[in-house]
Short mmCIF file of C-alpha atoms in Angstrom, two decimals:
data_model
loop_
_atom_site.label_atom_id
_atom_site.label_comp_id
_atom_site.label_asym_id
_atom_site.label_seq_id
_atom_site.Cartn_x
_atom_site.Cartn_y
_atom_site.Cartn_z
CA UNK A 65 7.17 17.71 -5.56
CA UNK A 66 8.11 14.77 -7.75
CA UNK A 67 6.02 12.92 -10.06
CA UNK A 68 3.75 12.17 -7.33
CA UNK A 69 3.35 11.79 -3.33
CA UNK A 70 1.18 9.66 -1.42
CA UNK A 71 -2.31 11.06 -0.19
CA UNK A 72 -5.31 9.22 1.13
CA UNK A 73 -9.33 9.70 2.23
CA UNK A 74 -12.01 8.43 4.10
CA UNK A 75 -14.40 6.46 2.54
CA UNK A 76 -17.29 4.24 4.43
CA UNK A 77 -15.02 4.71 7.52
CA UNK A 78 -11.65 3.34 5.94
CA UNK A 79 -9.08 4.95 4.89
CA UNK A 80 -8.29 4.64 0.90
CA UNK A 81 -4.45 5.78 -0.10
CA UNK A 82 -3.86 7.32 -3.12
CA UNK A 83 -1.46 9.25 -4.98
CA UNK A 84 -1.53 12.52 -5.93
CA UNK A 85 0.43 15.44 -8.59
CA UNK A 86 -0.28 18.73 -9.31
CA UNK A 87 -1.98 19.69 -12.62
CA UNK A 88 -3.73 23.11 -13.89
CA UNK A 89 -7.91 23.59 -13.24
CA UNK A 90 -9.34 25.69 -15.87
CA UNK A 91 -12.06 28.27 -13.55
CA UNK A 92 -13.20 30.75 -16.37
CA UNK A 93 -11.38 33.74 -16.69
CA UNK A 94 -8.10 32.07 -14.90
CA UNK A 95 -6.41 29.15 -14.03
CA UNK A 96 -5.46 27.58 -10.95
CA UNK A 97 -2.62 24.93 -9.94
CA UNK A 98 -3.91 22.37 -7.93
CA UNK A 99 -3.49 18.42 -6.45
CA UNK A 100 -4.98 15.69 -9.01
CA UNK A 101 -5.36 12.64 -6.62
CA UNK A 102 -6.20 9.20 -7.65
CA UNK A 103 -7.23 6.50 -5.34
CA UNK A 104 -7.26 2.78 -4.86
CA UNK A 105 -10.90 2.26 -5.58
CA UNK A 106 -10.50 4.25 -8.69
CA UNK A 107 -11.95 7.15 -7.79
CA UNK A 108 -10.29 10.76 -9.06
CA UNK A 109 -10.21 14.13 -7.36
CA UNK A 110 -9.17 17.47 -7.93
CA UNK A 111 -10.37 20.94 -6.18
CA UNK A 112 -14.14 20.04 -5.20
CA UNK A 113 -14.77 17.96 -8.25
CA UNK A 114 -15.20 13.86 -7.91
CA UNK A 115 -15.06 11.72 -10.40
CA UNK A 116 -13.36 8.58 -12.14
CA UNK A 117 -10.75 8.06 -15.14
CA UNK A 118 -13.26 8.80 -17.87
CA UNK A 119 -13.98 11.78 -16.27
CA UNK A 120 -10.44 12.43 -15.81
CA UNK A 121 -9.94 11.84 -19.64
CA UNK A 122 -13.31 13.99 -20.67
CA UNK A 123 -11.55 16.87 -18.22
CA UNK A 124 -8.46 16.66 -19.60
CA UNK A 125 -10.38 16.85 -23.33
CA UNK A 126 -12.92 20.05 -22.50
CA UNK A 127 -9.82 21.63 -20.99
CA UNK A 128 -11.28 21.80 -17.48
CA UNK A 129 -7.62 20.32 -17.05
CA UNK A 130 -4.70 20.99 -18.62
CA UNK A 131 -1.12 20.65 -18.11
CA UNK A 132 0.52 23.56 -20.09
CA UNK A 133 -1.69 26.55 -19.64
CA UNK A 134 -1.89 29.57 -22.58
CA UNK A 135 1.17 32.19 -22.13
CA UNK A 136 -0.03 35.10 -20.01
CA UNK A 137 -3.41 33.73 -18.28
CA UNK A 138 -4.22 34.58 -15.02
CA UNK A 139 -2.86 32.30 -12.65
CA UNK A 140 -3.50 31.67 -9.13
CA UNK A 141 -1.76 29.13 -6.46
CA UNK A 142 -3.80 29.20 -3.58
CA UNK A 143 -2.33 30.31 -0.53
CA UNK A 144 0.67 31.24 -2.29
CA UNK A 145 0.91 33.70 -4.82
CA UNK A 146 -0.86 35.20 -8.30
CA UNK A 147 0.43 36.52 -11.46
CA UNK A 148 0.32 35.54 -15.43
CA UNK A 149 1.31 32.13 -16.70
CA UNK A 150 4.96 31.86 -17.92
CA UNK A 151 6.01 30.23 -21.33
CA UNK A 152 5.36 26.19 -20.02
CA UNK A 153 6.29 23.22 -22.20
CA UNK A 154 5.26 19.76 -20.68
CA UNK A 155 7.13 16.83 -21.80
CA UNK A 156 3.83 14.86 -21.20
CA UNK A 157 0.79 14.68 -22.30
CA UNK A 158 -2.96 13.94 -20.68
CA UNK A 159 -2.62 10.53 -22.08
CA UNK A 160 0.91 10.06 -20.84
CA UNK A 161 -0.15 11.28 -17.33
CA UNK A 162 -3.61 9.08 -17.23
CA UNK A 163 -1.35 6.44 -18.21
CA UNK A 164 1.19 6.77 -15.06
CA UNK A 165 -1.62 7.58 -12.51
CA UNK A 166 -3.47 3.85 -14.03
CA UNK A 167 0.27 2.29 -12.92
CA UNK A 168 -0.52 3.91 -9.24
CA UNK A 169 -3.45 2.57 -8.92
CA UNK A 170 -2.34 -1.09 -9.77
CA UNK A 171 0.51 -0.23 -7.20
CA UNK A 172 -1.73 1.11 -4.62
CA UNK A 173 -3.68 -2.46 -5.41
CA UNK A 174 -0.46 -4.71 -5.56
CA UNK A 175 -1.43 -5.56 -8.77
CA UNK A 176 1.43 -5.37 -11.65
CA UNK A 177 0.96 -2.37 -13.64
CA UNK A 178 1.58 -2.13 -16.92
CA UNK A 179 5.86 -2.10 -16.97
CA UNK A 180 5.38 -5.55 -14.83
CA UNK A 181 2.66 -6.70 -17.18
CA UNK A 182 5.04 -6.55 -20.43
CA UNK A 183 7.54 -7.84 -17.87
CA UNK A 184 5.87 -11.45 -17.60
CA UNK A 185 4.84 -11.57 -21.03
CA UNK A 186 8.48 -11.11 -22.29
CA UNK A 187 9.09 -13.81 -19.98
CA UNK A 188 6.27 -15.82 -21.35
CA UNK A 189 7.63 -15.23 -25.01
CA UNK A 190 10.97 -16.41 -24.07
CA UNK A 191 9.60 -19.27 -22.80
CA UNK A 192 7.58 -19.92 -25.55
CA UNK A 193 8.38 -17.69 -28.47
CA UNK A 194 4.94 -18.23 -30.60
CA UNK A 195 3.77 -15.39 -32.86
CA UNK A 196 0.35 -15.47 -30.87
CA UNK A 197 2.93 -14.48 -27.40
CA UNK A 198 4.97 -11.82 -29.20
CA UNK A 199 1.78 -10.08 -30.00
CA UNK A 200 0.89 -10.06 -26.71
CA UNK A 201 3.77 -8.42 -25.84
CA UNK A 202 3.74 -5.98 -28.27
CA UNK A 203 -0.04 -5.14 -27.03
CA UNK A 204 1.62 -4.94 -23.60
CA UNK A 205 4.83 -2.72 -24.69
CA UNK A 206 2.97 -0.35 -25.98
CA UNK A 207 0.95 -0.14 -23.56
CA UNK A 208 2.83 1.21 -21.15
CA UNK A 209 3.24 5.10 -21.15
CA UNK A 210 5.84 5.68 -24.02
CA UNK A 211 8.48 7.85 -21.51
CA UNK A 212 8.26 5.06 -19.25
CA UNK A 213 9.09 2.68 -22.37
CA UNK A 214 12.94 2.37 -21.79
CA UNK A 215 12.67 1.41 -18.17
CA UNK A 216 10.59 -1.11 -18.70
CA UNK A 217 13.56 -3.86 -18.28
CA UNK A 218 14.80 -1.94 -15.06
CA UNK A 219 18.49 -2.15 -16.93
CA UNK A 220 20.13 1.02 -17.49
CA UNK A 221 22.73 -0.99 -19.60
CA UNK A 222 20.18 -2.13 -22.17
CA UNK A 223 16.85 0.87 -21.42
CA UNK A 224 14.51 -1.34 -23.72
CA UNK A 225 16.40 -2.46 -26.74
CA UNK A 226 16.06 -6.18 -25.96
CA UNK A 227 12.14 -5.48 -26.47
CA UNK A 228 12.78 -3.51 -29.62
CA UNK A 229 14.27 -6.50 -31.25
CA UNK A 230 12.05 -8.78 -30.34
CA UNK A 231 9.12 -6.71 -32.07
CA UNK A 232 11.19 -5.46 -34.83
CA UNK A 233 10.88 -7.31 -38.15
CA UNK A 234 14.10 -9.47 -39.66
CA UNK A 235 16.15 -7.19 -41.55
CA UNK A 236 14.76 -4.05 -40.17
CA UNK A 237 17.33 -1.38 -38.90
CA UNK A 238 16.22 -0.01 -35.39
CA UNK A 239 18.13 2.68 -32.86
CA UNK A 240 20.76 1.65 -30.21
CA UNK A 241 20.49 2.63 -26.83
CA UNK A 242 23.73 5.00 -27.62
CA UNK A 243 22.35 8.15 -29.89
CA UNK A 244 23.52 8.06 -33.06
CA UNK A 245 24.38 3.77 -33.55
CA UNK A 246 21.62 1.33 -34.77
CA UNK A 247 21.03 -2.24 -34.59
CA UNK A 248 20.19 -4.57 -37.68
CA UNK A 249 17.85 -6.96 -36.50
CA UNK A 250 18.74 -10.84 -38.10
CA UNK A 251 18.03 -14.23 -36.33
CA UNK A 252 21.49 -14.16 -34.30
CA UNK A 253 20.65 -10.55 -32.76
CA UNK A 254 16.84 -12.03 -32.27
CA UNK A 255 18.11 -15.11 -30.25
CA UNK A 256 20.26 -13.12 -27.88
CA UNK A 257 17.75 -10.92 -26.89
CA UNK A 258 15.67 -13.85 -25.96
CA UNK A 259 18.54 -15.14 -23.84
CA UNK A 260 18.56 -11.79 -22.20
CA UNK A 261 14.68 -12.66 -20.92
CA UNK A 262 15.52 -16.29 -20.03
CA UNK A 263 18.84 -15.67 -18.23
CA UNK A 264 17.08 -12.76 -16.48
CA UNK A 265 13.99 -15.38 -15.35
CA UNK A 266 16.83 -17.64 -14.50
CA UNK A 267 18.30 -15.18 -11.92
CA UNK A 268 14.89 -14.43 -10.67
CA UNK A 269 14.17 -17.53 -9.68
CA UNK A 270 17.02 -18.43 -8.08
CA UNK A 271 16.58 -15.00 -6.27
CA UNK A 272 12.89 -16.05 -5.12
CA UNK A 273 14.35 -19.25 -3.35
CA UNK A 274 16.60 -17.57 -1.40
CA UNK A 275 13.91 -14.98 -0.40
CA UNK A 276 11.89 -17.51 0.74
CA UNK A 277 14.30 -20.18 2.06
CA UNK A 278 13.18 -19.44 5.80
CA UNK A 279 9.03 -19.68 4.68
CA UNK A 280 6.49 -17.58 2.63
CA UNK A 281 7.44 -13.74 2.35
CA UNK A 282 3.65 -12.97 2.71
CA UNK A 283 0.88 -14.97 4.18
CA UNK A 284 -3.04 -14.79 3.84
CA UNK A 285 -4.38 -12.19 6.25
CA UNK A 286 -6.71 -12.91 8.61
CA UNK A 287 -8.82 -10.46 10.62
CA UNK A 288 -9.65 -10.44 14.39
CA UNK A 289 -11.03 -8.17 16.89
CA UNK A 290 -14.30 -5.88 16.06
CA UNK A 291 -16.74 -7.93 17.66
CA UNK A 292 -18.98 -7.22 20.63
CA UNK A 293 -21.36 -8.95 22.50
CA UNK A 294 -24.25 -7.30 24.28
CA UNK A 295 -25.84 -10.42 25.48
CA UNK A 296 -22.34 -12.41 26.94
CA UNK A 297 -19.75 -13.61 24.87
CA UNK A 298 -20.00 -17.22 22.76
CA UNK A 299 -19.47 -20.00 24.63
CA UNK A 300 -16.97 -21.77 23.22
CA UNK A 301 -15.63 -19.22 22.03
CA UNK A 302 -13.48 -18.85 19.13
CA UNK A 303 -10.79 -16.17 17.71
CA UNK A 304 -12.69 -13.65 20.30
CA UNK A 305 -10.28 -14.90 22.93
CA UNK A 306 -7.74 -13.02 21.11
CA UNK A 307 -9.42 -9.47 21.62
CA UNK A 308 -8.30 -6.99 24.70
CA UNK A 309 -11.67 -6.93 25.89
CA UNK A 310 -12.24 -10.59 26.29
CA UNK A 311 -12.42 -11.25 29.89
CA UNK A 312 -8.88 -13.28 30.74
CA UNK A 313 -7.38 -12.58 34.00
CA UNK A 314 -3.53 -10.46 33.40
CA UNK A 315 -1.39 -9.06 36.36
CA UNK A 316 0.61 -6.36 35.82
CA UNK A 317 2.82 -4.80 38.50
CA UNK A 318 1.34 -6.90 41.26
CA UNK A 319 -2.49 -5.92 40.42
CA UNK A 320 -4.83 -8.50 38.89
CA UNK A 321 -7.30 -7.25 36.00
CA UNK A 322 -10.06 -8.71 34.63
CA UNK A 323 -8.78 -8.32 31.03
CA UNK A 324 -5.70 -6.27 28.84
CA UNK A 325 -8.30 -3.95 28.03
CA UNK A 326 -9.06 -3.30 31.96
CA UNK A 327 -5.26 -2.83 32.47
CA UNK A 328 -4.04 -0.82 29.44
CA UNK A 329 -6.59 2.40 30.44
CA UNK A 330 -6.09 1.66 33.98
CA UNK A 331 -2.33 1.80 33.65
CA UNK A 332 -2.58 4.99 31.10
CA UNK A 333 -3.78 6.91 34.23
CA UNK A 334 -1.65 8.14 37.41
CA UNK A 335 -4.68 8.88 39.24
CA UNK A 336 -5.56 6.61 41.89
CA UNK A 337 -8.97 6.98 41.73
CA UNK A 338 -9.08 7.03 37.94
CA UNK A 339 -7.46 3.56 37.71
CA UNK A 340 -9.28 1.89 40.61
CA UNK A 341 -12.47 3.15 38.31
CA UNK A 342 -11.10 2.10 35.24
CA UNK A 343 -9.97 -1.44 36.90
CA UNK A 344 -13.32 -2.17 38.38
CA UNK A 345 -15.29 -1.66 35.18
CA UNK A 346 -17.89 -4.48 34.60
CA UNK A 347 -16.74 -5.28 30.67
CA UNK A 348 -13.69 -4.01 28.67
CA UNK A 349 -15.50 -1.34 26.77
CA UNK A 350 -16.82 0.23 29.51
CA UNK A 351 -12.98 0.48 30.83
CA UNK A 352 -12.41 2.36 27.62
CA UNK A 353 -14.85 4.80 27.86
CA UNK A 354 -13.46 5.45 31.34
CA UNK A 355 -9.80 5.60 30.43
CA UNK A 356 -10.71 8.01 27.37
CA UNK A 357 -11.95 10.45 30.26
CA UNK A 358 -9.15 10.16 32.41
CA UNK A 359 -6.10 12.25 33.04
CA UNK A 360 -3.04 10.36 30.68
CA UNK A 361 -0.01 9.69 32.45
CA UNK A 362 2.65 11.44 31.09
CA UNK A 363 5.11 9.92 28.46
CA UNK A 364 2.69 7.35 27.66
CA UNK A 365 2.50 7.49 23.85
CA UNK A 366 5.91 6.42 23.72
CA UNK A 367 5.00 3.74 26.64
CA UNK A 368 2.15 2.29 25.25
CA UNK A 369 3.14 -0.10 22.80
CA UNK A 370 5.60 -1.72 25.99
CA UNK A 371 2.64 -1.85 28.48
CA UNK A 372 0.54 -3.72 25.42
CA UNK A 373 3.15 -5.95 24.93
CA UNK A 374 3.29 -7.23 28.21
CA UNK A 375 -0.02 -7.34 28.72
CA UNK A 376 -0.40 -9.75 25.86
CA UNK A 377 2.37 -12.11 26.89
CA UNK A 378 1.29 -11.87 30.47
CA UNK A 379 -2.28 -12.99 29.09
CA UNK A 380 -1.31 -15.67 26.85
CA UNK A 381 1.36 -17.16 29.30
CA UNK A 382 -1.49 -17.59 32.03
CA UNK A 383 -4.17 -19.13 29.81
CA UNK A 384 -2.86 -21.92 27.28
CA UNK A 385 -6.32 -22.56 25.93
CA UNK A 386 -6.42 -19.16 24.51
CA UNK A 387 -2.61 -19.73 23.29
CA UNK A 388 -3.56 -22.30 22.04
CA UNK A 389 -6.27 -20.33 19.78
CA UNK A 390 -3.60 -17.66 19.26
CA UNK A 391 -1.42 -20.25 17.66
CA UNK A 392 -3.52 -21.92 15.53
CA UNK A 393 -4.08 -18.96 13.53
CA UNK A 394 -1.18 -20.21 11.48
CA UNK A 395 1.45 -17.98 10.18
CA UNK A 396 -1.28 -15.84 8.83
CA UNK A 397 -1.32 -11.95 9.06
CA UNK A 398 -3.60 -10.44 11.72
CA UNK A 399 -5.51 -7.80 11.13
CA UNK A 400 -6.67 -6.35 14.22
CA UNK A 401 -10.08 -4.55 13.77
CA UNK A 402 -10.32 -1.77 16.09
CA UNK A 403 -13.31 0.68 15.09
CA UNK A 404 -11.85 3.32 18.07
CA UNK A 405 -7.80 3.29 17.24
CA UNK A 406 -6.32 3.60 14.08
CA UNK A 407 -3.25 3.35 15.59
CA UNK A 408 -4.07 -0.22 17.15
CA UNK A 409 -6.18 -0.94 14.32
CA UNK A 410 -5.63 -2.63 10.64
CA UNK A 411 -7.41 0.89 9.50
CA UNK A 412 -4.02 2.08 10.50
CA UNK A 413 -0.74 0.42 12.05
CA UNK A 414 -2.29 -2.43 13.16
CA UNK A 415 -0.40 -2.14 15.92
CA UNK A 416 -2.38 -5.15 17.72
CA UNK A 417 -2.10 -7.58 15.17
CA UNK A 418 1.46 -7.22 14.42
CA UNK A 419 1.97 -7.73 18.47
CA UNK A 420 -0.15 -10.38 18.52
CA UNK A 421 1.30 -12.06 15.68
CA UNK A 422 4.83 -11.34 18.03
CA UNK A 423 3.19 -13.40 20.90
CA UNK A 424 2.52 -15.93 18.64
CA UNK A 425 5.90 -16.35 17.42
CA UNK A 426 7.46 -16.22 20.69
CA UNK A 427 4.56 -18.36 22.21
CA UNK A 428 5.34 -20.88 18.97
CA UNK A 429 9.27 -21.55 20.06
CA UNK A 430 8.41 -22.95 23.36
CA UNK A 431 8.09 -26.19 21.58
CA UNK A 432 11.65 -26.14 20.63
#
């Protein structure tokens, strides 16, 4: 297993990824090697036990967790083998590893973690090379984990040494990246490590035009689908023309339905009587609930993404007002919400919005 592997749970009815690593528990008279998973709401799990990253830290201190286990204690890998623990030496320690699993949690968030964070405020030294910046990037150096230290530049030429010499002090002698050679930090050595920051903010930005020459690489989401209507649907209605279940004529093979959602379960069946059922349905969840019951044709996991496809395009090409809905949502990112389907649901591939965002595209270069 490497440093760690992605994991996830249920939480309010979504689904909350993680990351996870494997770490000793501590369970009286032996230990145990189990999965330490943290989470993108910050919450921390190992074995039964729930908790957070002062817990973590507090476990970690009463030796509930550990990550070198005493020589010869009774150890046990569930569902795997037992024995005595062997002679372990960990090159990390509990503050090193609370250190990495904080990164994966700003990952799992898309927010910078702490190698990106010392990152931009190199960048904002170099910029501006003020003693109030440089301490900021010392604060931020140090702290990320200290292994983790000489990748922080993502160089494998230079590991961290331009950062060294930026927070060493003139005249001080510090270590080369080869063992055994040293730098002497003076203002000449200073001044080309800043270079180093503002050519390499040079190149970025040069890169993040290209990237986004054709438009934005990532656009505000928006979410659609979820709602129901006991009483009839809105009238005008608004993004609810976009859901399967919205009654909008589609014809598929010949046969007119009274909605996608009408034709998708009808067309997952190849009995008869099951899809004249399904078809004549009075609203789109009750064709659902009848195509959930009925027989599946065969091969239609792999067909089903097809037969939604064209269902959408068929629906969208014979009612423009709705189109027209479809494309004013923009370039944004649907997210379709689907309470029964994670797999046509944002709660998992969000399957629907990505097609519908498709349609939309394809609907959008008719006016070329």
């Amino acid at each position: 297993m490497p440093d760690s592997t992605p994991t996830s749970r249920v939480a309010g009815g979504d689904v909350v990824e993680g990351r996870q690593r494997l770490v000793f528990v501590h369970k009286g008279d032996y230990y145990a090697l189990a999965t330490l998973g943290v989470f993108a709401d910050g919450v921390v799990r190992w074995q039964y036990e729930t908790t957070d990253f002062d817990g973590l830290r507090a476990a970690f201190d009463d030796g509930t967790l550990t990550l070198t286990p005493p020589e010869g204690a009774p150890l046990f890998i569930t569902g795997t083998a037992r024995g005595t623990v062997p002679a372990l030496e960990s090159w990390l320690t509990p503050e090193l590893v609370i250190g990495e699993l904080a990164d994966e949690v700003d990952d799992l968030n898309d927010r910078p973690d702490s190698s990106r964070r010392c990152w931009n405020a190199l960048l904002d030294y170099a910029a501006d090379p003020t003693p109030a910046n440089l301490e900021i990037v010392r604060e931020a150096y140090h702290a990320v984990p200290e292994h983790r230290r000489i990748y922080v530049l993502g160089d494998m030429d230079q590991n961290d040494v331009p950062v060294r010499i930026l927070l060493a002090e003139a005249g001080e002698t510090i270590p080369a990246r080869n063992p055994g050679r040293t730098i002497t930090v003076n203002p000449e050595v200073r001044e080309q490590a800043l270079g180093y920051f503002r050519r390499s903010e040079a190149g970025a930005a040069r890169t993040r035009a290209q990237r986004v020459a054709d438009g934005p690489e990532t656009t505000l989401p928006l979410v659609v689908g979820g709602h129901v209507h006991p009483s009839g649907w809105p009238d005008p209605a608004g993004l609810e023309v976009l859901q399967t279940d919205y009654p909008a004529t589609v014809i598929h093979g010949g046969r007119e339905y009274a909605s996608v959602m009408h034709a998708y379960w009808a067309l997952s069946t190849d009995d008869a009587a099951w899809h004249d059922r399904i078809a004549a349905a009075a609203r789109g969840l009750d064709a659902r609930s009848l195509g959930e019951e009925a027989p599946r044709r065969a091969g239609w996991p792999a067909a089903r993404l097809g037969v939604m496809a064209a269902l959408l395009r068929d629906k969208f090409e014979r009612h423009p007002a709705m189109a027209a809905t479809l494309l004013g949502t923009g370039d944004a990112r649907l997210l379709y919400s689907d309470w029964a389907s994670r797999y046509w649901s944002s709660s998992g591939a969000n399957w629907l919005g990505r097609l519908l965002e498709l349609v939309r595209s394809e609907l959008a270069t008719r006016e070329w």
